[in-house]
PDB file of C-alpha atoms in Angstrom:
ATOM      1  CA  MET A   1      -0.211   0.035   0.047  1.00 44.00           C
ATOM      2  CA  SER A   2       1.545   3.286  -1.122  1.00 49.00           C
ATOM      3  CA  GLU A   3      -0.746   5.609   1.052  1.00 50.00           C
ATOM      4  CA  ILE A   4      -2.964   5.755   3.650  1.00 52.00           C
ATOM      5  CA  ALA A   5      -6.229   7.705   3.169  1.00 56.00           C
ATOM      6  CA  ALA A   6      -7.204  10.542   5.919  1.00 70.00           C
ATOM      7  CA  THR A   7      -9.928  12.931   5.714  1.00 87.00           C
ATOM      8  CA  THR A   8     -11.898  14.477   3.042  1.00 88.00           C
ATOM      9  CA  VAL A   9     -12.885  18.324   3.178  1.00 89.00           C
ATOM     10  CA  HIS A  10     -15.240  20.271   1.045  1.00 91.00           C
ATOM     11  CA  GLU A  11     -14.403  23.386   0.070  1.00 91.00           C
ATOM     12  CA  ALA A  12     -15.869  26.175  -2.336  1.00 91.00           C
ATOM     13  CA  TYR A  13     -14.012  29.230  -3.708  1.00 90.00           C
ATOM     14  CA  ALA A  14     -14.999  32.540  -5.838  1.00 89.00           C
ATOM     15  CA  PHE A  15     -12.724  33.502  -8.320  1.00 89.00           C
ATOM     16  CA  ALA A  16     -12.491  36.918 -10.373  1.00 88.00           C
ATOM     17  CA  CYS A  17     -10.101  37.460 -13.457  1.00 91.00           C
ATOM     18  CA  MET A  18      -8.409  40.614 -13.360  1.00 90.00           C
ATOM     19  CA  LYS A  19      -7.580  40.791 -16.766  1.00 91.00           C
ATOM     20  CA  CYS A  20     -11.235  40.296 -18.108  1.00 91.00           C
ATOM     21  CA  GLY A  21     -13.555  40.716 -15.365  1.00 86.00           C
ATOM     22  CA  TYR A  22     -15.093  37.228 -15.509  1.00 89.00           C
ATOM     23  CA  GLY A  23     -16.079  35.646 -12.195  1.00 86.00           C
ATOM     24  CA  TRP A  24     -16.981  32.172 -11.497  1.00 88.00           C
ATOM     25  CA  GLU A  25     -17.028  29.679  -8.515  1.00 88.00           C
ATOM     26  CA  GLN A  26     -15.944  26.237  -7.944  1.00 90.00           C
ATOM     27  CA  SER A  27     -16.431  23.543  -5.395  1.00 91.00           C
ATOM     28  CA  TYR A  28     -13.391  21.321  -4.567  1.00 93.00           C
ATOM     29  CA  GLU A  29     -12.890  17.823  -2.459  1.00 94.00           C
ATOM     30  CA  ILE A  30      -9.591  18.195  -0.802  1.00 93.00           C
ATOM     31  CA  GLU A  31      -8.289  14.654   0.270  1.00 93.00           C
ATOM     32  CA  HIS A  32      -5.626  14.611   3.035  1.00 93.00           C
ATOM     33  CA  HIS A  33      -3.332  11.713   2.752  1.00 92.00           C
ATOM     34  CA  THR A  34      -0.242  10.488   4.561  1.00 91.00           C
ATOM     35  CA  ASP A  35       2.080   8.058   2.573  1.00 90.00           C
ATOM     36  CA  ILE A  36       4.214   5.190   3.905  1.00 91.00           C
ATOM     37  CA  HIS A  37       6.830   7.275   5.139  1.00 93.00           C
ATOM     38  CA  GLY A  38       4.612   9.632   7.211  1.00 90.00           C
ATOM     39  CA  HIS A  39       4.545  12.628   4.612  1.00 93.00           C
ATOM     40  CA  GLN A  40       1.362  14.251   4.324  1.00 92.00           C
ATOM     41  CA  PHE A  41       0.055  15.168   1.005  1.00 92.00           C
ATOM     42  CA  VAL A  42      -3.002  16.613  -0.479  1.00 93.00           C
ATOM     43  CA  VAL A  43      -5.056  15.659  -3.492  1.00 94.00           C
ATOM     44  CA  TYR A  44      -7.730  18.325  -5.045  1.00 94.00           C
ATOM     45  CA  THR A  45     -10.689  16.982  -7.169  1.00 94.00           C
ATOM     46  CA  ALA A  46     -13.264  19.326  -8.693  1.00 92.00           C
ATOM     47  CA  ASP A  47     -16.294  17.695 -10.566  1.00 91.00           C
ATOM     48  CA  GLY A  48     -14.681  14.327 -10.059  1.00 91.00           C
ATOM     49  CA  LEU A  49     -11.243  15.409 -11.916  1.00 94.00           C
ATOM     50  CA  ARG A  50      -8.050  15.778 -10.164  1.00 94.00           C
ATOM     51  CA  VAL A  51      -6.884  19.188 -10.398  1.00 93.00           C
ATOM     52  CA  PRO A  52      -3.968  21.512  -9.001  1.00 92.00           C
ATOM     53  CA  SER A  53      -4.421  23.441  -5.842  1.00 92.00           C
ATOM     54  CA  PRO A  54      -6.827  26.577  -6.722  1.00 89.00           C
ATOM     55  CA  LEU A  55      -4.609  28.492  -4.682  1.00 88.00           C
ATOM     56  CA  SER A  56      -1.560  27.937  -6.296  1.00 89.00           C
ATOM     57  CA  THR A  57      -1.670  29.262 -10.033  1.00 85.00           C
ATOM     58  CA  PRO A  58      -5.781  29.954 -10.539  1.00 90.00           C
ATOM     59  CA  THR A  59      -6.394  30.307 -14.234  1.00 91.00           C
ATOM     60  CA  CYS A  60      -9.146  32.170 -15.866  1.00 92.00           C
ATOM     61  CA  THR A  61     -11.732  29.930 -17.567  1.00 87.00           C
ATOM     62  CA  ASN A  62     -13.041  32.602 -19.762  1.00 92.00           C
ATOM     63  CA  CYS A  63      -9.490  34.170 -21.239  1.00 94.00           C
ATOM     64  CA  GLY A  64      -6.610  31.984 -19.850  1.00 93.00           C
ATOM     65  CA  GLY A  65      -5.301  34.857 -17.589  1.00 93.00           C
ATOM     66  CA  HIS A  66      -3.239  34.110 -14.413  1.00 92.00           C
ATOM     67  CA  VAL A  67      -4.119  37.301 -12.443  1.00 92.00           C
ATOM     68  CA  VAL A  68      -6.886  35.922 -10.659  1.00 91.00           C
ATOM     69  CA  ARG A  69      -8.496  37.024  -7.366  1.00 89.00           C
ATOM     70  CA  ILE A  70      -9.619  34.189  -5.053  1.00 88.00           C
ATOM     71  CA  MET A  71     -12.256  34.817  -2.456  1.00 86.00           C
ATOM     72  CA  ARG A  72     -14.605  33.057  -0.229  1.00 85.00           C
ATOM     73  CA  ALA A  73     -17.617  31.133  -1.829  1.00 83.00           C
ATOM     74  CA  GLY A  74     -20.774  33.293  -2.680  1.00 78.00           C
ATOM     75  CA  ARG A  75     -19.212  36.493  -3.555  1.00 67.00           C
ATOM     76  CA  VAL A  76     -19.557  35.817  -7.293  1.00 68.00           C
ATOM     77  CA  ALA A  77     -23.233  34.665  -7.108  1.00 65.00           C
ATOM     78  CA  GLY A  78     -24.016  37.561  -5.096  1.00 66.00           C
ATOM     79  CA  VAL A  79     -22.793  39.941  -7.484  1.00 63.00           C
ATOM     80  CA  GLN A  80     -24.259  38.072 -10.391  1.00 62.00           C
ATOM     81  CA  GLU A  81     -27.558  38.429  -8.461  1.00 67.00           C
ATOM     82  CA  LEU A  82     -26.899  42.167  -8.013  1.00 62.00           C
ATOM     83  CA  LEU A  83     -26.399  42.700 -11.650  1.00 63.00           C
ATOM     84  CA  ARG A  84     -29.235  40.610 -12.645  1.00 68.00           C
ATOM     85  CA  LYS A  85     -31.584  43.060 -10.378  1.00 69.00           C
ATOM     86  CA  GLN A  86     -30.321  45.990 -12.181  1.00 67.00           C
ATOM     87  CA  PRO A  87     -32.000  47.297 -15.287  1.00 67.00           C
ATOM     88  CA  ALA A  88     -30.421  46.676 -18.300  1.00 61.00           C
ATOM     89  CA  PRO A  89     -28.354  49.528 -20.033  1.00 59.00           C
ATOM     90  CA  ARG A  90     -30.382  51.216 -22.725  1.00 56.00           C
ATOM     91  CA  THR A  91     -28.305  51.837 -25.972  1.00 55.00           C
ATOM     92  CA  ALA A  92     -28.752  53.975 -29.139  1.00 54.00           C
ATOM     93  CA  HIS A  93     -29.949  50.639 -30.744  1.00 56.00           C
ATOM     94  CA  ASP A  94     -33.111  50.890 -28.619  1.00 55.00           C
ATOM     95  CA  PRO A  95     -35.724  52.808 -30.785  1.00 55.00           C
ATOM     96  CA  SER A  96     -36.711  54.602 -27.254  1.00 53.00           C
ATOM     97  CA  VAL A  97     -33.594  55.850 -26.669  1.00 48.00           C
ATOM     98  CA  SER A  98     -32.488  59.260 -28.652  1.00 48.00           C
ATOM     99  CA  ALA A  99     -29.070  59.234 -30.757  1.00 49.00           C
ATOM    100  CA  ALA A 100     -27.685  61.522 -28.186  1.00 47.00           C
ATOM    101  CA  ALA A 101     -27.966  59.166 -25.141  1.00 43.00           C
ATOM    102  CA  PRO A 102     -24.563  57.801 -23.937  1.00 45.00           C
ATOM    103  CA  GLU A 103     -23.942  54.152 -24.224  1.00 43.00           C
ATOM    104  CA  ARG A 104     -23.079  52.490 -21.023  1.00 44.00           C
ATOM    105  CA  HIS A 105     -19.637  50.528 -20.996  1.00 43.00           C
ATOM    106  CA  TRP A 106     -18.498  48.493 -18.061  1.00 47.00           C
ATOM    107  CA  ARG A 107     -15.308  48.809 -16.620  1.00 52.00           C
ATOM    108  CA  LEU A 108     -13.312  45.984 -14.949  1.00 56.00           C
ATOM    109  CA  ALA A 109     -13.501  48.335 -11.676  1.00 57.00           C
ATOM    110  CA  ASP A 110     -17.415  48.610 -12.006  1.00 57.00           C
ATOM    111  CA  LEU A 111     -17.645  44.761 -12.011  1.00 57.00           C
ATOM    112  CA  LEU A 112     -15.134  43.941  -9.248  1.00 61.00           C
ATOM    113  CA  HIS A 113     -16.262  47.223  -6.978  1.00 58.00           C
ATOM    114  CA  PRO A 114     -18.778  44.925  -5.000  1.00 58.00           C
ATOM    115  CA  PHE A 115     -15.888  42.581  -4.194  1.00 55.00           C
ATOM    116  CA  HIS A 116     -14.070  44.903  -2.189  1.00 55.00           C
ATOM    117  CA  ARG A 117     -14.100  44.725   1.555  1.00 54.00           C
ATOM    118  CA  ARG A 118     -16.531  47.079   3.337  1.00 51.00           C
TER     119      ARG A 118
END
């Protein structure tokens, strides 16, 4: 036997890409093991597949960027719910808006503002 299984912990994290502004959440099973020499190691799985630690080098699932902010679970879902409740920005393509009305463009700072600590 090459290892002795120990405990499995369930963790979830929220992620926000600082390059493209994409946000997502992922749940992990974190298996703590001890090998036959007494050395401890950890195995991460997500959706049944072995994955690298999300805390080491997270990668944006949208653009492949590596500048990713890691937060507690629920942060992205909370922001998505807030954005869903806001009225959709009206654009010049909408016949009820005059041609002089400015079009709303989201900046990365706008999307990440709810993630800042209060």
